[in-house]
Structure formats: C-alpha cells, structure tokens
Amino acid sequence: MIDQPRSLLAAAAALRAGEITSVALTESALATADRLDGRLGVYLTRLDDQARAAAARADREFAAGLDRGPLHGIPVGVKDSIALAGTPTTAQSLVSDPEFHGGRDAPVVARLRAAGAVLTGKTTLMEFGIGLPDAAKPFPVPRHPRDPARWPGGSSSGSASGVAAGMFLAGIGSDTAGSIRMPAAFCGVTGLIPTYGRVPAAGCVPLGPSLDRVGPLAHGALDCAAVLAALTSFTLPRLDEGLTGLRIGVVREHHFPAHGDPAVAPAFDAALHVLTGLGAELTEVRLPLWPELITATLVTAECEGLAYHRDRLGTRWADYTVAARGLLANGALVSGADYVQAQRVRRAGRAAVAALFDEVDVLACPTASTGAPPLSALTTPAGHQDNDGLFGLLHTPYWNSVRNPVLALPMGRTAEDLPLSLQLAGPDFGEELLIRVGAAFQEHTDWHRPLSTVEDLA
C-alpha cells in the first residue's frame, strides 16, 4: 500500500509523473475504507471490483498516451441519491425505487466516467436528503472522521466524511439547503454548489427541484474546480492575477448568534485578514431579505418534497424515518398561495442579491456558527429535529433560494479542534472568481490540510 496523496491535483500530477499508478492509488483508498468504514459509515454500496477495473483501464490509457483530464484515474465517491448504472439508488430509504432513473447513469456520473474517474461506491446521506441519522433503519449511520460520536453534517454526509478520511479524493453531493456546504464545514473539506442549473441534476432523487444542485467536495478549491471542469464546460481559472483590488463584502448580521461557538468570530476575522493581506478590499454589507429567503427555501423544499412523496407517504408512512416524514408532511400545511408567495420572494431576492454584486465582487460569511455536533444533540427529547438549536446555527439555506454559486472552505478550528468554515458567494456563473479567491486563501493557510482521523488518533 502506498502513501496516498490527499489532494486530487497532487495525485493527478503524481500519476502523470509516473510516481504512482491508478491501481495503487485505488487500492490504497479501498484499504482505507476497509480499516475505517466500519466506524465512519461512509459507504452504502462499495464497488471494489468495478473500481479496480476502472483503475487498471486508466493505467493502460496513460501508458498509451491517452489523458482524459485531471480526474483520470482518481478515486471518487458518489452520493447514493444519484443514479449509477448497475447499482441501486436507495437515497438511504426503505421506500426509494432502486431502479430510479431507469437504472441508467445520471448525467454527472456519465461525465465522471468519460473523464476517467474511478468510481469507488455510493455514499451515505440523510433519507432523501432531509431528516436526521436514524439507527433504527437498516443503513449505516454516517459519523465524523475525527470523532465517530459526532455528526459529519448532511445530507451529503458520506461524500464529505469519505474525502476527509482518505477513502476517495473527491465526492459528489447534492445541496437543497446546505447539503454540500454543511458536511464540508463540519468535516474540514471544501464544497462547491455551482450556479443553479449549471450542473445537471437529472438522475438525482429530487427534494426541491427548483432548489436542488449537484456539486463536488474535495480537500481544496482547485480540486473542486477540477471536478467542476469534468462536469461542465468550466475551465480552470488563472491564479496569477492575485486578489489586488478585489471587493469582498463582509456579512456579519445574523451570522454570530449568542449560542454559537466563540471560536467562529476570531476565525472569521483571521480569514479576512489573510484576504486583505492578498490585496482584497473589505466592505461591510447586509444580505437583503435574510429571514424571508430562508423561509422561502424551507417552504419550497417542503412543498416540492411533498409533491414527490405524497403517494408513498400515504401508504408507507412507517417506512420513512421520523424526521424525514415529519418534514415532508409539513408541506401539507402550506397553502398554494403560500408556495406562490415564496416564489415571489425568491424572485425579489435574486434581483436584490444581483444588485449587491454591483457593489462587491464576492461575499464572505461563516458557513456555520458551530463545529460538528455530537450525534446525541441532533434531536429534542421527542425525537424531532431541533431547528431552534443546531439548525439555527447553519447559514446555508439562504443561498438556495437564489441562483448564486457558493464555496465553503475550512478557516479554523474550535477549542475542541473541530473544523470551522468560511462561505464565499459570487455572482451568477461566478465560479471562476470563487475558485480564484478560495485557492489564494488556501495557498496561504493550512486549514484544508487533511484532518487527523480516528485511525490517526487511535
């Protein structure tokens, strides 16, 4: 077994330099899963034989002079709400249709294959992208790579935890209200939601189709950019332009609640200091329609989720997890007029946020006001999701009501040495700018370097 490079692009460079092979890289990733997955619950389905065959094919192609791009020969995990041919799509639920999408690859999976990625398996999530871990159901409970008593975030839990633990070098997730950015924040990796519609969500089990996005998780911003380039026509940005004169709008309002972790504010200020040291100019701003757009995200997700699940909720209520069915059933309490009003708020919010980008180039705020919580803290005594506690400390849902791309990247640690995260938002189709800022920040910080895992701490 080799010492596996933990950065996607470092591994890509080593492959092309002949320092490693895709087979060796893949065997190392699979061996890491053998050692750790029993404690971390990253995988729902492992595809070891397929991964080994894909890695051997990548090595043959490299030997023949064929280079499919930076993902060629790289181990990648895929969230199990995204269809992968020949593999059930469970969405971590007893009521899902395993032949979802006709048993075909989702477009993002087909593009990963075309890019030469080595698909290692389907990763854990929250049931249908909502709710909470439920040990009463016959699925692994995803756990934090540093402390299995903690939650890695959701719903793209396994994709984030697997990257952090070294089981693959990139993960694919989906995000309806924070499901890429929250686990990225808790696990100390980087996550990107592209501009709405830029990456096809077809073949991904829907939660809120007008909100859902598919995107990458990896150690660094440039790694995420490499994945995005395989999924779209995105080209990697130039990094020699620096950040001189870049206008960063600093968002503080609503992001530092009294019950948040006290380490967030100094970590955020330190991150801003790094950016100003690179030439960026800071301006304090307020996000328009903050509570209205968060409410619009929740109303939209509940209504569109209920529309997809209505029939099955009526016939298989007990097969859903308590938290998932409760949130979906909330959609029945929202009137058609409420849903229409939520969409009106979203349109107004898009216009207001677009106007804000006339004044600044990028917006910066914390991704969450807490580190990864204990699994025991996720529910109230009645077993329901505690929205006024933990979920009031997450600052992701606002951005799903609008179209903007958002990058979450590590910015510090709590007193318990748990990751904290910086959230950067850009104008529509501003992914190149976000990657440039994120890469510059990560060139001058070490927070995105791999965490110690349970194996390292044992």
GROMACS .gro file of C-alpha atoms in nm:
model
  458
    1MET     CA    1   0.000   0.000   0.000
    2ILE     CA    2   0.127   0.349  -0.089
    3ASP     CA    3   0.102   0.674   0.100
    4GLN     CA    4  -0.197   0.811  -0.085
    5PRO     CA    5  -0.178   1.177  -0.193
    6ARG     CA    6  -0.465   1.353  -0.018
    7SER     CA    7  -0.511   1.626  -0.279
    8LEU     CA    8  -0.680   1.536  -0.606
    9LEU     CA    9  -0.447   1.754  -0.810
   10ALA     CA   10  -0.139   1.623  -0.626
   11ALA     CA   11  -0.247   1.271  -0.712
   12ALA     CA   12  -0.316   1.373  -1.073
   13ALA     CA   13   0.035   1.518  -1.101
   14ALA     CA   14   0.188   1.206  -0.946
   15LEU     CA   15   0.002   0.986  -1.195
   16ARG     CA   16   0.138   1.184  -1.488
   17ALA     CA   17   0.490   1.185  -1.344
   18GLY     CA   18   0.480   0.807  -1.316
   19GLU     CA   19   0.528   0.824  -0.938
   20ILE     CA   20   0.211   0.623  -0.869
   21THR     CA   21  -0.043   0.425  -1.066
   22SER     CA   22  -0.420   0.450  -1.054
   23VAL     CA   23  -0.430   0.087  -0.939
   24ALA     CA   24  -0.205   0.165  -0.643
   25LEU     CA   25  -0.399   0.483  -0.564
   26THR     CA   26  -0.727   0.294  -0.575
   27GLU     CA   27  -0.600   0.002  -0.367
   28SER     CA   28  -0.485   0.250  -0.102
   29ALA     CA   29  -0.828   0.415  -0.098
   30LEU     CA   30  -1.004   0.078  -0.071
   31ALA     CA   31  -0.772  -0.032   0.208
   32THR     CA   32  -0.850   0.288   0.398
   33ALA     CA   33  -1.220   0.208   0.363
   34ASP     CA   34  -1.155  -0.145   0.489
   35ARG     CA   35  -0.994  -0.005   0.803
   36LEU     CA   36  -1.226   0.287   0.879
   37ASP     CA   37  -1.566   0.248   0.721
   38GLY     CA   38  -1.699   0.020   0.993
   39ARG     CA   39  -1.661   0.313   1.232
   40LEU     CA   40  -1.748   0.601   0.998
   41GLY     CA   41  -2.039   0.476   0.786
   42VAL     CA   42  -1.923   0.637   0.462
   43TYR     CA   43  -2.048   0.378   0.213
   44LEU     CA   44  -2.389   0.231   0.138
   45THR     CA   45  -2.251   0.036  -0.158
   46ARG     CA   46  -1.888  -0.035  -0.237
   47LEU     CA   47  -1.784  -0.103  -0.596
   48ASP     CA   48  -1.440  -0.250  -0.534
   49ASP     CA   49  -1.426  -0.475  -0.841
   50GLN     CA   50  -1.553  -0.204  -1.074
   51ALA     CA   51  -1.309   0.045  -0.921
   52ARG     CA   52  -1.016  -0.189  -0.971
   53ALA     CA   53  -1.115  -0.247  -1.333
   54ALA     CA   54  -1.151   0.128  -1.396
   55ALA     CA   55  -0.812   0.195  -1.236
   56ALA     CA   56  -0.643  -0.071  -1.448
   57ARG     CA   57  -0.807   0.079  -1.758
   58ALA     CA   58  -0.682   0.426  -1.661
   59ASP     CA   59  -0.326   0.295  -1.626
   60ARG     CA   60  -0.346   0.131  -1.968
   61GLU     CA   61  -0.476   0.454  -2.118
   62PHE     CA   62  -0.197   0.659  -1.959
   63ALA     CA   63   0.057   0.410  -2.097
   64ALA     CA   64  -0.097   0.452  -2.442
   65GLY     CA   65  -0.072   0.832  -2.421
   66LEU     CA   66  -0.442   0.895  -2.359
   67ASP     CA   67  -0.509   1.161  -2.094
   68ARG     CA   68  -0.875   1.232  -2.014
   69GLY     CA   69  -0.801   1.522  -1.778
   70PRO     CA   70  -0.734   1.574  -1.408
   71LEU     CA   71  -0.992   1.318  -1.287
   72HIS     CA   72  -0.840   1.040  -1.496
   73GLY     CA   73  -0.753   0.754  -1.259
   74ILE     CA   74  -0.878   0.939  -0.949
   75PRO     CA   75  -1.100   0.762  -0.688
   76VAL     CA   76  -1.436   0.938  -0.650
   77GLY     CA   77  -1.736   0.860  -0.427
   78VAL     CA   78  -2.094   0.939  -0.535
   79LYS     CA   79  -2.386   1.023  -0.305
   80ASP     CA   80  -2.647   0.749  -0.312
   81SER     CA   81  -2.924   0.979  -0.427
   82ILE     CA   82  -2.751   0.998  -0.767
   83ALA     CA   83  -2.814   0.720  -1.018
   84LEU     CA   84  -2.524   0.495  -1.110
   85ALA     CA   85  -2.594   0.216  -1.359
   86GLY     CA   86  -2.592  -0.134  -1.216
   87THR     CA   87  -2.617  -0.007  -0.859
   88PRO     CA   88  -2.936   0.055  -0.657
   89THR     CA   89  -3.016   0.418  -0.583
   90THR     CA   90  -3.150   0.397  -0.229
   91ALA     CA   91  -3.136   0.761  -0.117
   92GLN     CA   92  -3.084   0.584   0.219
   93SER     CA   93  -3.453   0.498   0.237
   94LEU     CA   94  -3.666   0.185   0.250
   95VAL     CA   95  -3.922   0.341   0.017
   96SER     CA   96  -3.699   0.454  -0.269
   97ASP     CA   97  -3.713   0.295  -0.613
   98PRO     CA   98  -3.378   0.116  -0.665
   99GLU     CA   99  -3.433   0.143  -1.043
  100PHE     CA  100  -3.468   0.520  -1.020
  101HIS     CA  101  -3.370   0.691  -1.348
  102GLY     CA  102  -3.429   0.366  -1.531
  103GLY     CA  103  -3.114   0.213  -1.389
  104ARG     CA  104  -2.904   0.445  -1.609
  105ASP     CA  105  -2.616   0.669  -1.509
  106ALA     CA  106  -2.714   1.021  -1.408
  107PRO     CA  107  -2.555   1.276  -1.644
  108VAL     CA  108  -2.298   1.373  -1.381
  109VAL     CA  109  -2.196   1.008  -1.341
  110ALA     CA  110  -2.169   0.962  -1.718
  111ARG     CA  111  -1.943   1.269  -1.730
  112LEU     CA  112  -1.727   1.138  -1.447
  113ARG     CA  113  -1.682   0.811  -1.635
  114ALA     CA  114  -1.595   0.998  -1.955
  115ALA     CA  115  -1.334   1.191  -1.757
  116GLY     CA  116  -1.174   0.864  -1.647
  117ALA     CA  117  -1.273   0.886  -1.279
  118VAL     CA  118  -1.258   0.567  -1.072
  119LEU     CA  119  -1.598   0.536  -0.903
  120THR     CA  120  -1.547   0.359  -0.571
  121GLY     CA  121  -1.906   0.341  -0.445
  122LYS     CA  122  -2.227   0.509  -0.330
  123THR     CA  123  -2.207   0.716  -0.013
  124THR     CA  124  -2.438   0.766   0.283
  125LEU     CA  125  -2.680   1.055   0.330
  126MET     CA  126  -2.985   1.159   0.526
  127GLU     CA  127  -3.300   0.989   0.398
  128PHE     CA  128  -3.395   1.162   0.070
  129GLY     CA  129  -3.161   1.446   0.167
  130ILE     CA  130  -3.360   1.552   0.475
  131GLY     CA  131  -3.416   1.447   0.830
  132LEU     CA  132  -3.156   1.302   1.061
  133PRO     CA  133  -2.950   0.985   1.113
  134ASP     CA  134  -3.172   0.702   1.233
  135ALA     CA  135  -3.007   0.392   1.379
  136ALA     CA  136  -3.345   0.214   1.377
  137LYS     CA  137  -3.329   0.182   0.998
  138PRO     CA  138  -3.104  -0.077   0.826
  139PHE     CA  139  -2.849   0.172   0.698
  140PRO     CA  140  -2.511   0.290   0.829
  141VAL     CA  141  -2.516   0.599   1.048
  142PRO     CA  142  -2.260   0.839   0.896
  143ARG     CA  143  -2.009   0.963   1.151
  144HIS     CA  144  -1.742   1.229   1.179
  145PRO     CA  145  -1.396   1.121   1.055
  146ARG     CA  146  -1.224   1.257   1.366
  147ASP     CA  147  -1.479   1.159   1.631
  148PRO     CA  148  -1.740   0.892   1.549
  149ALA     CA  149  -1.961   1.024   1.829
  150ARG     CA  150  -2.014   1.337   1.620
  151TRP     CA  151  -2.220   1.408   1.310
  152PRO     CA  152  -2.037   1.482   0.982
  153GLY     CA  153  -2.327   1.701   0.865
  154GLY     CA  154  -2.581   1.626   0.600
  155SER     CA  155  -2.718   1.537   0.377
  156SER     CA  156  -2.404   1.460   0.170
  157SER     CA  157  -2.254   1.301   0.480
  158GLY     CA  158  -2.055   1.013   0.338
  159SER     CA  159  -1.917   1.217   0.048
  160ALA     CA  160  -1.762   1.468   0.290
  161SER     CA  161  -1.650   1.220   0.554
  162GLY     CA  162  -1.500   0.992   0.290
  163VAL     CA  163  -1.288   1.271   0.145
  164ALA     CA  164  -1.172   1.374   0.492
  165ALA     CA  165  -1.087   1.015   0.586
  166GLY     CA  166  -0.898   0.940   0.262
  167MET     CA  167  -1.144   0.687   0.115
  168PHE     CA  168  -1.153   0.883  -0.211
  169LEU     CA  169  -1.010   1.211  -0.336
  170ALA     CA  170  -1.338   1.374  -0.438
  171GLY     CA  171  -1.702   1.320  -0.357
  172ILE     CA  172  -2.018   1.416  -0.540
  173GLY     CA  173  -2.304   1.557  -0.335
  174SER     CA  174  -2.627   1.746  -0.376
  175ASP     CA  175  -2.745   2.060  -0.197
  176THR     CA  176  -3.101   2.181  -0.140
  177ALA     CA  177  -3.050   2.388   0.176
  178GLY     CA  178  -2.684   2.325   0.261
  179SER     CA  179  -2.627   1.955   0.199
  180ILE     CA  180  -2.284   2.003   0.039
  181ARG     CA  181  -2.166   2.302   0.240
  182MET     CA  182  -2.272   2.181   0.587
  183PRO     CA  183  -2.082   1.849   0.577
  184ALA     CA  184  -1.789   2.024   0.408
  185ALA     CA  185  -1.785   2.268   0.700
  186PHE     CA  186  -1.810   2.002   0.970
  187CYS     CA  187  -1.557   1.764   0.812
  188GLY     CA  188  -1.296   2.026   0.723
  189VAL     CA  189  -1.310   1.987   0.346
  190THR     CA  190  -1.408   2.219   0.061
  191GLY     CA  191  -1.751   2.206  -0.103
  192LEU     CA  192  -1.894   2.394  -0.401
  193ILE     CA  193  -2.252   2.448  -0.511
  194PRO     CA  194  -2.243   2.573  -0.870
  195THR     CA  195  -2.483   2.828  -1.013
  196TYR     CA  196  -2.831   2.673  -1.021
  197GLY     CA  197  -2.868   2.472  -1.342
  198ARG     CA  198  -2.500   2.475  -1.437
  199VAL     CA  199  -2.455   2.109  -1.340
  200PRO     CA  200  -2.748   1.885  -1.442
  201ALA     CA  201  -2.949   1.749  -1.150
  202ALA     CA  202  -3.126   1.490  -1.368
  203GLY     CA  203  -3.078   1.144  -1.224
  204CYS     CA  204  -3.055   1.284  -0.871
  205VAL     CA  205  -3.352   1.188  -0.650
  206PRO     CA  206  -3.528   1.524  -0.613
  207LEU     CA  207  -3.608   1.700  -0.290
  208GLY     CA  208  -3.689   2.051  -0.411
  209PRO     CA  209  -3.628   2.055  -0.788
  210SER     CA  210  -3.622   2.436  -0.805
  211LEU     CA  211  -3.356   2.437  -0.531
  212ASP     CA  212  -3.151   2.120  -0.589
  213ARG     CA  213  -2.792   2.144  -0.709
  214VAL     CA  214  -2.520   1.886  -0.763
  215GLY     CA  215  -2.156   1.965  -0.692
  216PRO     CA  216  -1.816   1.847  -0.567
  217LEU     CA  217  -1.647   1.803  -0.231
  218ALA     CA  218  -1.269   1.773  -0.209
  219HIS     CA  219  -0.980   1.895   0.002
  220GLY     CA  220  -0.917   2.219  -0.183
  221ALA     CA  221  -1.084   2.476  -0.405
  222LEU     CA  222  -0.869   2.379  -0.703
  223ASP     CA  223  -0.966   2.014  -0.656
  224CYS     CA  224  -1.333   2.119  -0.667
  225ALA     CA  225  -1.257   2.318  -0.980
  226ALA     CA  226  -1.111   2.009  -1.146
  227VAL     CA  227  -1.429   1.815  -1.072
  228LEU     CA  228  -1.647   2.101  -1.197
  229ALA     CA  229  -1.444   2.108  -1.519
  230ALA     CA  230  -1.530   1.740  -1.574
  231LEU     CA  231  -1.900   1.804  -1.515
  232THR     CA  232  -1.939   2.123  -1.722
  233SER     CA  233  -1.762   2.344  -1.971
  234PHE     CA  234  -1.590   2.521  -1.680
  235THR     CA  235  -1.221   2.600  -1.734
  236LEU     CA  236  -0.970   2.628  -1.453
  237PRO     CA  237  -0.904   2.993  -1.360
  238ARG     CA  238  -0.577   3.178  -1.390
  239LEU     CA  239  -0.419   3.214  -1.050
  240ASP     CA  240  -0.155   3.474  -1.131
  241GLU     CA  241  -0.398   3.765  -1.112
  242GLY     CA  242  -0.394   3.781  -0.733
  243LEU     CA  243  -0.664   3.949  -0.527
  244THR     CA  244  -0.547   4.310  -0.551
  245GLY     CA  245  -0.848   4.538  -0.572
  246LEU     CA  246  -1.098   4.254  -0.525
  247ARG     CA  247  -1.402   4.386  -0.338
  248ILE     CA  248  -1.520   4.147  -0.067
  249GLY     CA  249  -1.850   4.216   0.103
  250VAL     CA  250  -1.829   4.108   0.467
  251VAL     CA  251  -2.153   3.973   0.614
  252ARG     CA  252  -2.183   3.970   0.993
  253GLU     CA  253  -2.552   4.028   1.062
  254HIS     CA  254  -2.734   3.704   1.161
  255HIS     CA  255  -2.412   3.501   1.146
  256PHE     CA  256  -2.289   3.533   1.506
  257PRO     CA  257  -2.575   3.421   1.732
  258ALA     CA  258  -2.523   3.425   2.105
  259HIS     CA  259  -2.542   3.044   2.128
  260GLY     CA  260  -2.277   2.995   1.858
  261ASP     CA  261  -1.923   2.874   1.917
  262PRO     CA  262  -1.699   3.159   2.043
  263ALA     CA  263  -1.418   3.049   1.811
  264VAL     CA  264  -1.614   3.145   1.497
  265ALA     CA  265  -1.571   3.523   1.517
  266PRO     CA  266  -1.190   3.524   1.563
  267ALA     CA  267  -1.151   3.256   1.294
  268PHE     CA  268  -1.360   3.464   1.054
  269ASP     CA  269  -1.161   3.779   1.132
  270ALA     CA  270  -0.836   3.589   1.079
  271ALA     CA  271  -0.961   3.463   0.742
  272LEU     CA  272  -1.050   3.818   0.638
  273HIS     CA  273  -0.703   3.930   0.746
  274VAL     CA  274  -0.549   3.673   0.511
  275LEU     CA  275  -0.761   3.802   0.224
  276THR     CA  276  -0.674   4.167   0.289
  277GLY     CA  277  -0.309   4.065   0.305
  278LEU     CA  278  -0.352   3.936  -0.050
  279GLY     CA  279  -0.485   4.272  -0.165
  280ALA     CA  280  -0.860   4.236  -0.121
  281GLU     CA  281  -1.066   4.532  -0.005
  282LEU     CA  282  -1.335   4.473   0.258
  283THR     CA  283  -1.677   4.635   0.279
  284GLU     CA  284  -1.938   4.559   0.544
  285VAL     CA  285  -2.271   4.464   0.382
  286ARG     CA  286  -2.612   4.327   0.479
  287LEU     CA  287  -2.779   4.044   0.292
  288PRO     CA  288  -3.123   4.150   0.169
  289LEU     CA  289  -3.436   3.961   0.276
  290TRP     CA  290  -3.245   3.730   0.509
  291PRO     CA  291  -3.534   3.573   0.704
  292GLU     CA  292  -3.766   3.587   0.404
  293LEU     CA  293  -3.533   3.392   0.174
  294ILE     CA  294  -3.455   3.129   0.439
  295THR     CA  295  -3.827   3.081   0.491
  296ALA     CA  296  -3.877   3.063   0.114
  297THR     CA  297  -3.617   2.785   0.091
  298LEU     CA  298  -3.788   2.581   0.364
  299VAL     CA  299  -4.139   2.635   0.226
  300THR     CA  300  -4.027   2.543  -0.125
  301ALA     CA  301  -3.842   2.230  -0.013
  302GLU     CA  302  -4.134   2.109   0.198
  303CYS     CA  303  -4.391   2.166  -0.076
  304GLU     CA  304  -4.187   2.026  -0.362
  305GLY     CA  305  -4.074   1.736  -0.143
  306LEU     CA  306  -4.433   1.654  -0.050
  307ALA     CA  307  -4.535   1.662  -0.417
  308TYR     CA  308  -4.275   1.394  -0.492
  309HIS     CA  309  -4.352   1.178  -0.187
  310ARG     CA  310  -4.728   1.227  -0.135
  311ASP     CA  311  -4.842   0.884  -0.256
  312ARG     CA  312  -4.573   0.688  -0.071
  313LEU     CA  313  -4.623   0.886   0.249
  314GLY     CA  314  -4.984   0.777   0.243
  315THR     CA  315  -4.908   0.408   0.200
  316ARG     CA  316  -4.566   0.359   0.365
  317TRP     CA  317  -4.560   0.619   0.642
  318ALA     CA  318  -4.384   0.393   0.892
  319ASP     CA  319  -4.105   0.309   0.648
  320TYR     CA  320  -3.986   0.669   0.644
  321THR     CA  321  -3.764   0.796   0.923
  322VAL     CA  322  -3.945   1.004   1.184
  323ALA     CA  323  -3.763   1.325   1.093
  324ALA     CA  324  -3.799   1.286   0.715
  325ARG     CA  325  -4.170   1.212   0.719
  326GLY     CA  326  -4.232   1.495   0.963
  327LEU     CA  327  -4.058   1.750   0.743
  328LEU     CA  328  -4.228   1.625   0.428
  329ALA     CA  329  -4.568   1.628   0.595
  330ASN     CA  330  -4.515   1.994   0.682
  331GLY     CA  331  -4.570   2.061   0.314
  332ALA     CA  332  -4.937   1.973   0.361
  333LEU     CA  333  -4.971   2.266   0.599
  334VAL     CA  334  -4.857   2.516   0.336
  335SER     CA  335  -5.121   2.655   0.102
  336GLY     CA  336  -5.080   2.701  -0.270
  337ALA     CA  337  -5.087   3.075  -0.209
  338ASP     CA  338  -4.800   3.039   0.040
  339TYR     CA  339  -4.595   2.848  -0.216
  340VAL     CA  340  -4.660   3.110  -0.483
  341GLN     CA  341  -4.563   3.385  -0.240
  342ALA     CA  342  -4.240   3.203  -0.159
  343GLN     CA  343  -4.150   3.204  -0.529
  344ARG     CA  344  -4.226   3.576  -0.548
  345VAL     CA  345  -3.991   3.632  -0.255
  346ARG     CA  346  -3.724   3.428  -0.431
  347ARG     CA  347  -3.752   3.637  -0.747
  348ALA     CA  348  -3.722   3.956  -0.542
  349GLY     CA  349  -3.427   3.808  -0.357
  350ARG     CA  350  -3.244   3.719  -0.675
  351ALA     CA  351  -3.277   4.075  -0.800
  352ALA     CA  352  -3.164   4.222  -0.468
  353VAL     CA  353  -2.862   3.991  -0.442
  354ALA     CA  354  -2.767   4.063  -0.804
  355ALA     CA  355  -2.773   4.435  -0.722
  356LEU     CA  356  -2.543   4.370  -0.427
  357PHE     CA  357  -2.285   4.231  -0.667
  358ASP     CA  358  -2.276   4.566  -0.841
  359GLU     CA  359  -2.105   4.691  -0.524
  360VAL     CA  360  -1.881   4.393  -0.439
  361ASP     CA  361  -1.720   4.104  -0.625
  362VAL     CA  362  -1.754   3.831  -0.360
  363LEU     CA  363  -1.946   3.796  -0.034
  364ALA     CA  364  -1.790   3.634   0.274
  365CYS     CA  365  -1.954   3.494   0.587
  366PRO     CA  366  -1.923   3.188   0.813
  367THR     CA  367  -2.079   2.868   0.677
  368ALA     CA  368  -2.196   2.775   1.027
  369SER     CA  369  -2.160   2.916   1.378
  370THR     CA  370  -2.059   2.581   1.525
  371GLY     CA  371  -1.834   2.283   1.474
  372ALA     CA  372  -1.962   1.929   1.425
  373PRO     CA  373  -2.215   1.848   1.698
  374PRO     CA  374  -2.247   1.522   1.890
  375LEU     CA  375  -2.496   1.286   1.730
  376SER     CA  376  -2.684   1.291   2.058
  377ALA     CA  377  -2.750   1.665   2.020
  378LEU     CA  378  -2.941   1.640   1.692
  379THR     CA  379  -3.287   1.576   1.831
  380THR     CA  380  -3.515   1.701   2.102
  381PRO     CA  381  -3.641   1.458   2.370
  382ALA     CA  382  -3.946   1.396   2.147
  383GLY     CA  383  -3.717   1.283   1.866
  384HIS     CA  384  -3.781   1.579   1.637
  385GLN     CA  385  -3.528   1.794   1.458
  386ASP     CA  386  -3.409   2.079   1.681
  387ASN     CA  387  -3.445   2.374   1.443
  388ASP     CA  388  -3.406   2.634   1.716
  389GLY     CA  389  -3.077   2.484   1.834
  390LEU     CA  390  -2.822   2.338   1.594
  391PHE     CA  391  -3.008   2.417   1.275
  392GLY     CA  392  -3.034   2.781   1.371
  393LEU     CA  393  -2.652   2.792   1.357
  394LEU     CA  394  -2.630   2.693   0.989
  395HIS     CA  395  -2.605   2.975   0.736
  396THR     CA  396  -2.656   2.784   0.414
  397PRO     CA  397  -3.032   2.783   0.325
  398TYR     CA  398  -3.040   3.149   0.220
  399TRP     CA  399  -2.833   3.076  -0.089
  400ASN     CA  400  -3.054   2.800  -0.225
  401SER     CA  401  -3.341   3.041  -0.279
  402VAL     CA  402  -3.121   3.236  -0.520
  403ARG     CA  403  -2.905   3.106  -0.805
  404ASN     CA  404  -2.558   3.210  -0.693
  405PRO     CA  405  -2.258   2.976  -0.669
  406VAL     CA  406  -2.119   2.930  -0.317
  407LEU     CA  407  -1.791   2.784  -0.194
  408ALA     CA  408  -1.739   2.654   0.161
  409LEU     CA  409  -1.380   2.610   0.276
  410PRO     CA  410  -1.206   2.549   0.609
  411MET     CA  411  -1.100   2.862   0.803
  412GLY     CA  412  -1.008   2.750   1.155
  413ARG     CA  413  -1.084   2.520   1.447
  414THR     CA  414  -1.290   2.526   1.762
  415ALA     CA  415  -1.140   2.479   2.108
  416GLU     CA  416  -1.217   2.108   2.059
  417ASP     CA  417  -1.009   2.111   1.737
  418LEU     CA  418  -1.315   2.073   1.513
  419PRO     CA  419  -1.320   2.247   1.173
  420LEU     CA  420  -1.484   2.584   1.110
  421SER     CA  421  -1.575   2.706   0.764
  422LEU     CA  422  -1.576   3.019   0.550
  423GLN     CA  423  -1.856   3.065   0.297
  424LEU     CA  424  -1.785   3.265  -0.020
  425ALA     CA  425  -2.068   3.358  -0.257
  426GLY     CA  426  -2.029   3.501  -0.605
  427PRO     CA  427  -2.248   3.638  -0.882
  428ASP     CA  428  -2.431   3.400  -1.113
  429PHE     CA  429  -2.177   3.190  -1.308
  430GLY     CA  430  -1.901   3.340  -1.092
  431GLU     CA  431  -1.742   3.006  -1.006
  432GLU     CA  432  -1.410   3.107  -1.160
  433LEU     CA  433  -1.384   3.405  -0.924
  434LEU     CA  434  -1.477   3.194  -0.620
  435ILE     CA  435  -1.215   2.934  -0.707
  436ARG     CA  436  -0.953   3.207  -0.753
  437VAL     CA  437  -1.029   3.355  -0.410
  438GLY     CA  438  -1.053   3.017  -0.243
  439ALA     CA  439  -0.728   2.893  -0.397
  440ALA     CA  440  -0.543   3.211  -0.295
  441PHE     CA  441  -0.672   3.174   0.061
  442GLN     CA  442  -0.572   2.810   0.077
  443GLU     CA  443  -0.227   2.882  -0.063
  444HIS     CA  444  -0.165   3.092   0.248
  445THR     CA  445  -0.343   2.878   0.510
  446ASP     CA  446  -0.331   2.514   0.619
  447TRP     CA  447  -0.687   2.462   0.743
  448HIS     CA  448  -0.777   2.250   0.439
  449ARG     CA  449  -0.492   2.006   0.500
  450PRO     CA  450  -0.626   1.660   0.589
  451LEU     CA  451  -0.761   1.615   0.941
  452SER     CA  452  -0.640   1.354   1.179
  453THR     CA  453  -0.885   1.065   1.155
  454VAL     CA  454  -1.000   0.809   1.407
  455GLU     CA  455  -0.720   0.585   1.278
  456ASP     CA  456  -0.457   0.852   1.344
  457LEU     CA  457  -0.597   0.917   1.691
  458ALA     CA  458  -0.622   0.551   1.792
   0.00000   0.00000   0.00000
